[in-house]
PDB file of C-alpha atoms in Angstrom:
ATOM      1  CA  UNK A 244      74.439  91.819  89.273  1.00  0.00           C
ATOM      2  CA  UNK A 245      75.514  93.390  92.721  1.00  0.00           C
ATOM      3  CA  UNK A 246      76.868  91.400  95.841  1.00  0.00           C
ATOM      4  CA  UNK A 247      74.444  91.525  98.563  1.00  0.00           C
ATOM      5  CA  UNK A 248      77.056  91.113 101.095  1.00  0.00           C
ATOM      6  CA  UNK A 249      78.630  94.742 100.386  1.00  0.00           C
ATOM      7  CA  UNK A 250      77.488  97.923 100.309  1.00  0.00           C
ATOM      8  CA  UNK A 251      78.054 101.181  98.967  1.00  0.00           C
ATOM      9  CA  UNK A 252      80.568 103.398 101.161  1.00  0.00           C
ATOM     10  CA  UNK A 253      79.186 106.702 102.179  1.00  0.00           C
ATOM     11  CA  UNK A 254      81.063 109.287  99.560  1.00  0.00           C
ATOM     12  CA  UNK A 255      84.002 110.796 101.761  1.00  0.00           C
ATOM     13  CA  UNK A 256      82.634 114.415 100.806  1.00  0.00           C
ATOM     14  CA  UNK A 257      79.306 113.720 102.241  1.00  0.00           C
ATOM     15  CA  UNK A 258      79.342 115.854 105.519  1.00  0.00           C
ATOM     16  CA  UNK A 259      76.041 114.029 106.615  1.00  0.00           C
ATOM     17  CA  UNK A 260      77.577 110.698 107.050  1.00  0.00           C
ATOM     18  CA  UNK A 261      77.776 109.270 110.145  1.00  0.00           C
ATOM     19  CA  UNK A 262      81.427 108.698 111.039  1.00  0.00           C
ATOM     20  CA  UNK A 263      80.951 105.862 113.619  1.00  0.00           C
ATOM     21  CA  UNK A 264      79.695 103.992 110.228  1.00  0.00           C
ATOM     22  CA  UNK A 265      83.253 104.094 108.664  1.00  0.00           C
ATOM     23  CA  UNK A 266      85.566 101.102 108.458  1.00  0.00           C
ATOM     24  CA  UNK A 267      88.439 103.214 109.859  1.00  0.00           C
ATOM     25  CA  UNK A 268      86.444 104.418 112.508  1.00  0.00           C
ATOM     26  CA  UNK A 269      85.009 100.799 113.340  1.00  0.00           C
ATOM     27  CA  UNK A 270      88.973  99.434 113.326  1.00  0.00           C
ATOM     28  CA  UNK A 271      90.456 102.400 115.215  1.00  0.00           C
ATOM     29  CA  UNK A 272      87.491 101.822 118.089  1.00  0.00           C
ATOM     30  CA  UNK A 273      88.729  97.749 117.922  1.00  0.00           C
ATOM     31  CA  UNK A 274      92.190  98.820 118.223  1.00  0.00           C
ATOM     32  CA  UNK A 275      91.467 101.315 121.075  1.00  0.00           C
ATOM     33  CA  UNK A 276      89.556  98.655 122.935  1.00  0.00           C
ATOM     34  CA  UNK A 277      92.167  95.887 122.573  1.00  0.00           C
ATOM     35  CA  UNK A 278      94.669  98.282 123.777  1.00  0.00           C
ATOM     36  CA  UNK A 279      92.946  99.455 126.891  1.00  0.00           C
ATOM     37  CA  UNK A 280      92.311  95.793 127.736  1.00  0.00           C
ATOM     38  CA  UNK A 281      96.109  95.001 127.123  1.00  0.00           C
ATOM     39  CA  UNK A 282      97.067  98.350 129.282  1.00  0.00           C
ATOM     40  CA  UNK A 283      95.158  96.906 131.917  1.00  0.00           C
ATOM     41  CA  UNK A 284      96.249  93.291 132.240  1.00  0.00           C
ATOM     42  CA  UNK A 285      99.818  94.467 131.458  1.00  0.00           C
ATOM     43  CA  UNK A 286      99.845  96.948 134.673  1.00  0.00           C
ATOM     44  CA  UNK A 287      99.821  93.534 136.617  1.00  0.00           C
ATOM     45  CA  UNK A 288     103.322  92.600 135.165  1.00  0.00           C
ATOM     46  CA  UNK A 289     105.042  96.150 135.094  1.00  0.00           C
ATOM     47  CA  UNK A 290     104.705  96.117 131.451  1.00  0.00           C
ATOM     48  CA  UNK A 291     103.376  98.821 129.134  1.00  0.00           C
ATOM     49  CA  UNK A 292     102.426  97.435 125.502  1.00  0.00           C
ATOM     50  CA  UNK A 293     105.330  98.591 123.599  1.00  0.00           C
ATOM     51  CA  UNK A 294     107.247  97.031 126.391  1.00  0.00           C
ATOM     52  CA  UNK A 295     105.284  93.712 126.111  1.00  0.00           C
ATOM     53  CA  UNK A 296     105.578  93.902 122.473  1.00  0.00           C
ATOM     54  CA  UNK A 297     109.330  94.471 122.263  1.00  0.00           C
ATOM     55  CA  UNK A 298     109.752  91.596 124.653  1.00  0.00           C
ATOM     56  CA  UNK A 299     107.506  89.088 122.094  1.00  0.00           C
ATOM     57  CA  UNK A 300     109.987  90.192 119.241  1.00  0.00           C
ATOM     58  CA  UNK A 301     113.019  89.387 121.103  1.00  0.00           C
ATOM     59  CA  UNK A 302     111.660  85.925 122.293  1.00  0.00           C
ATOM     60  CA  UNK A 303     111.093  85.132 118.912  1.00  0.00           C
ATOM     61  CA  UNK A 304     114.195  86.859 117.446  1.00  0.00           C
ATOM     62  CA  UNK A 305     116.948  87.460 119.989  1.00  0.00           C
ATOM     63  CA  UNK A 306     119.615  89.941 119.049  1.00  0.00           C
ATOM     64  CA  UNK A 307     117.023  92.797 116.879  1.00  0.00           C
ATOM     65  CA  UNK A 308     118.447  96.298 116.521  1.00  0.00           C
ATOM     66  CA  UNK A 309     116.275  99.379 117.860  1.00  0.00           C
ATOM     67  CA  UNK A 310     115.028 100.068 114.288  1.00  0.00           C
ATOM     68  CA  UNK A 311     113.979  96.332 113.911  1.00  0.00           C
ATOM     69  CA  UNK A 312     112.194  96.273 117.289  1.00  0.00           C
ATOM     70  CA  UNK A 313     110.822  99.945 116.108  1.00  0.00           C
ATOM     71  CA  UNK A 314     109.382  98.893 113.201  1.00  0.00           C
ATOM     72  CA  UNK A 315     107.950  95.658 114.632  1.00  0.00           C
ATOM     73  CA  UNK A 316     106.280  97.181 117.339  1.00  0.00           C
ATOM     74  CA  UNK A 317     104.803 100.256 115.600  1.00  0.00           C
ATOM     75  CA  UNK A 318     106.288 103.004 117.646  1.00  0.00           C
ATOM     76  CA  UNK A 319     109.404 105.465 116.596  1.00  0.00           C
ATOM     77  CA  UNK A 320     113.167 104.986 116.959  1.00  0.00           C
ATOM     78  CA  UNK A 321     113.104 107.477 119.251  1.00  0.00           C
ATOM     79  CA  UNK A 322     110.334 105.643 121.363  1.00  0.00           C
ATOM     80  CA  UNK A 323     112.248 102.238 121.247  1.00  0.00           C
ATOM     81  CA  UNK A 324     115.040 103.789 122.823  1.00  0.00           C
ATOM     82  CA  UNK A 325     112.858 104.795 125.738  1.00  0.00           C
ATOM     83  CA  UNK A 326     111.253 101.298 125.788  1.00  0.00           C
ATOM     84  CA  UNK A 327     114.642  99.503 125.423  1.00  0.00           C
ATOM     85  CA  UNK A 328     116.156 101.568 128.426  1.00  0.00           C
ATOM     86  CA  UNK A 329     113.266 100.649 130.815  1.00  0.00           C
ATOM     87  CA  UNK A 330     113.596  97.469 130.048  1.00  0.00           C
ATOM     88  CA  UNK A 331     117.089  97.149 130.322  1.00  0.00           C
ATOM     89  CA  UNK A 332     116.461  99.324 133.817  1.00  0.00           C
ATOM     90  CA  UNK A 333     114.153  96.430 135.037  1.00  0.00           C
ATOM     91  CA  UNK A 334     116.975  93.791 134.440  1.00  0.00           C
ATOM     92  CA  UNK A 335     114.503  92.332 131.543  1.00  0.00           C
ATOM     93  CA  UNK A 336     116.756  92.697 128.449  1.00  0.00           C
ATOM     94  CA  UNK A 337     120.826  93.112 127.865  1.00  0.00           C
ATOM     95  CA  UNK A 338     122.211  95.206 125.201  1.00  0.00           C
ATOM     96  CA  UNK A 339     126.221  95.654 124.587  1.00  0.00           C
ATOM     97  CA  UNK A 340     127.600  98.537 126.037  1.00  0.00           C
ATOM     98  CA  UNK A 341     129.327  99.022 122.161  1.00  0.00           C
ATOM     99  CA  UNK A 342     128.158  97.768 118.718  1.00  0.00           C
ATOM    100  CA  UNK A 343     129.811  94.977 116.655  1.00  0.00           C
ATOM    101  CA  UNK A 344     129.368  96.757 113.673  1.00  0.00           C
ATOM    102  CA  UNK A 345     127.693  99.885 112.781  1.00  0.00           C
ATOM    103  CA  UNK A 346     125.545 101.476 115.288  1.00  0.00           C
ATOM    104  CA  UNK A 347     122.849  98.873 116.247  1.00  0.00           C
ATOM    105  CA  UNK A 348     123.289  97.281 119.651  1.00  0.00           C
ATOM    106  CA  UNK A 349     121.444  94.269 119.888  1.00  0.00           C
ATOM    107  CA  UNK A 350     119.085  93.012 122.435  1.00  0.00           C
ATOM    108  CA  UNK A 351     118.600  90.040 124.324  1.00  0.00           C
ATOM    109  CA  UNK A 352     116.041  88.873 126.965  1.00  0.00           C
ATOM    110  CA  UNK A 353     117.653  88.081 130.551  1.00  0.00           C
ATOM    111  CA  UNK A 354     116.227  85.020 132.335  1.00  0.00           C
ATOM    112  CA  UNK A 355     114.074  87.584 134.019  1.00  0.00           C
ATOM    113  CA  UNK A 356     112.651  88.676 131.022  1.00  0.00           C
ATOM    114  CA  UNK A 357     111.940  85.669 129.914  1.00  0.00           C
ATOM    115  CA  UNK A 358     109.854  84.674 133.002  1.00  0.00           C
ATOM    116  CA  UNK A 359     108.015  88.387 133.130  1.00  0.00           C
ATOM    117  CA  UNK A 360     107.261  87.704 129.679  1.00  0.00           C
ATOM    118  CA  UNK A 361     105.730  84.077 129.887  1.00  0.00           C
ATOM    119  CA  UNK A 362     103.463  85.451 133.080  1.00  0.00           C
ATOM    120  CA  UNK A 363     102.462  88.843 130.854  1.00  0.00           C
ATOM    121  CA  UNK A 364     101.747  86.251 127.759  1.00  0.00           C
ATOM    122  CA  UNK A 365      99.227  84.307 129.473  1.00  0.00           C
ATOM    123  CA  UNK A 366      97.038  87.613 129.977  1.00  0.00           C
ATOM    124  CA  UNK A 367      97.704  88.730 126.698  1.00  0.00           C
ATOM    125  CA  UNK A 368      96.466  85.808 124.796  1.00  0.00           C
ATOM    126  CA  UNK A 369      93.444  85.532 127.005  1.00  0.00           C
ATOM    127  CA  UNK A 370      92.377  88.653 125.492  1.00  0.00           C
ATOM    128  CA  UNK A 371      93.247  87.963 122.364  1.00  0.00           C
ATOM    129  CA  UNK A 372      91.285  84.657 122.340  1.00  0.00           C
ATOM    130  CA  UNK A 373      88.547  86.991 123.800  1.00  0.00           C
ATOM    131  CA  UNK A 374      88.386  89.117 121.291  1.00  0.00           C
ATOM    132  CA  UNK A 375      89.076  85.917 118.591  1.00  0.00           C
ATOM    133  CA  UNK A 376      85.964  84.383 120.146  1.00  0.00           C
ATOM    134  CA  UNK A 377      83.562  87.081 119.028  1.00  0.00           C
ATOM    135  CA  UNK A 378      84.108  86.536 115.508  1.00  0.00           C
ATOM    136  CA  UNK A 379      82.201  83.505 114.321  1.00  0.00           C
ATOM    137  CA  UNK A 380      84.543  80.686 113.453  1.00  0.00           C
ATOM    138  CA  UNK A 381      83.572  80.389 109.863  1.00  0.00           C
ATOM    139  CA  UNK A 382      84.415  83.929 109.265  1.00  0.00           C
ATOM    140  CA  UNK A 383      87.904  84.629 110.779  1.00  0.00           C
ATOM    141  CA  UNK A 384      89.876  83.065 108.242  1.00  0.00           C
ATOM    142  CA  UNK A 385      88.299  85.605 105.371  1.00  0.00           C
ATOM    143  CA  UNK A 386      88.513  88.619 108.413  1.00  0.00           C
ATOM    144  CA  UNK A 387      92.162  87.997 108.934  1.00  0.00           C
ATOM    145  CA  UNK A 388      92.592  87.854 105.196  1.00  0.00           C
ATOM    146  CA  UNK A 389      90.660  91.194 104.784  1.00  0.00           C
ATOM    147  CA  UNK A 390      92.689  92.646 107.109  1.00  0.00           C
ATOM    148  CA  UNK A 391      96.223  91.622 105.704  1.00  0.00           C
ATOM    149  CA  UNK A 392      94.722  93.199 102.330  1.00  0.00           C
ATOM    150  CA  UNK A 393      93.682  96.245 104.070  1.00  0.00           C
ATOM    151  CA  UNK A 394      97.109  96.685 105.756  1.00  0.00           C
ATOM    152  CA  UNK A 395      98.986  95.712 102.088  1.00  0.00           C
ATOM    153  CA  UNK A 396      96.666  98.349 100.277  1.00  0.00           C
ATOM    154  CA  UNK A 397      97.796 101.365 102.528  1.00  0.00           C
ATOM    155  CA  UNK A 398     101.152 100.229 102.408  1.00  0.00           C
ATOM    156  CA  UNK A 399     101.814  98.489 105.707  1.00  0.00           C
TER     157      UNK A 399
END
């Protein structure tokens, strides 16, 4: 007995397969569309997507280190150094000049950082809601669970 809701995937070695029908392609396309929409919305607030993500994480968990922020925003530690420098230069975060222990320099939002995040969050959440609204409500929980399983399967 077969499940009619699934299809057999085209074998990866089939050179005639339409790559645009592959799950990975579709996920990347959706991610690129989300990134483009966020880039456009955040430009109005003088933020990049990694900067915004960093502000969100610091709002939820003040004092995160560079390495923790890099993992949480899906960028390298080197890229996070650039992100943090930009946020610090803009007066949106503070970091101690020296570490209390080890090499980690915990970061915290400034009042300006909280204000900028609150303004940008409205625009980003509207984009997220627009994307969410494209999924029938009765399928949303299953989709979110499927996405989590995919990430876990690949080690994410």
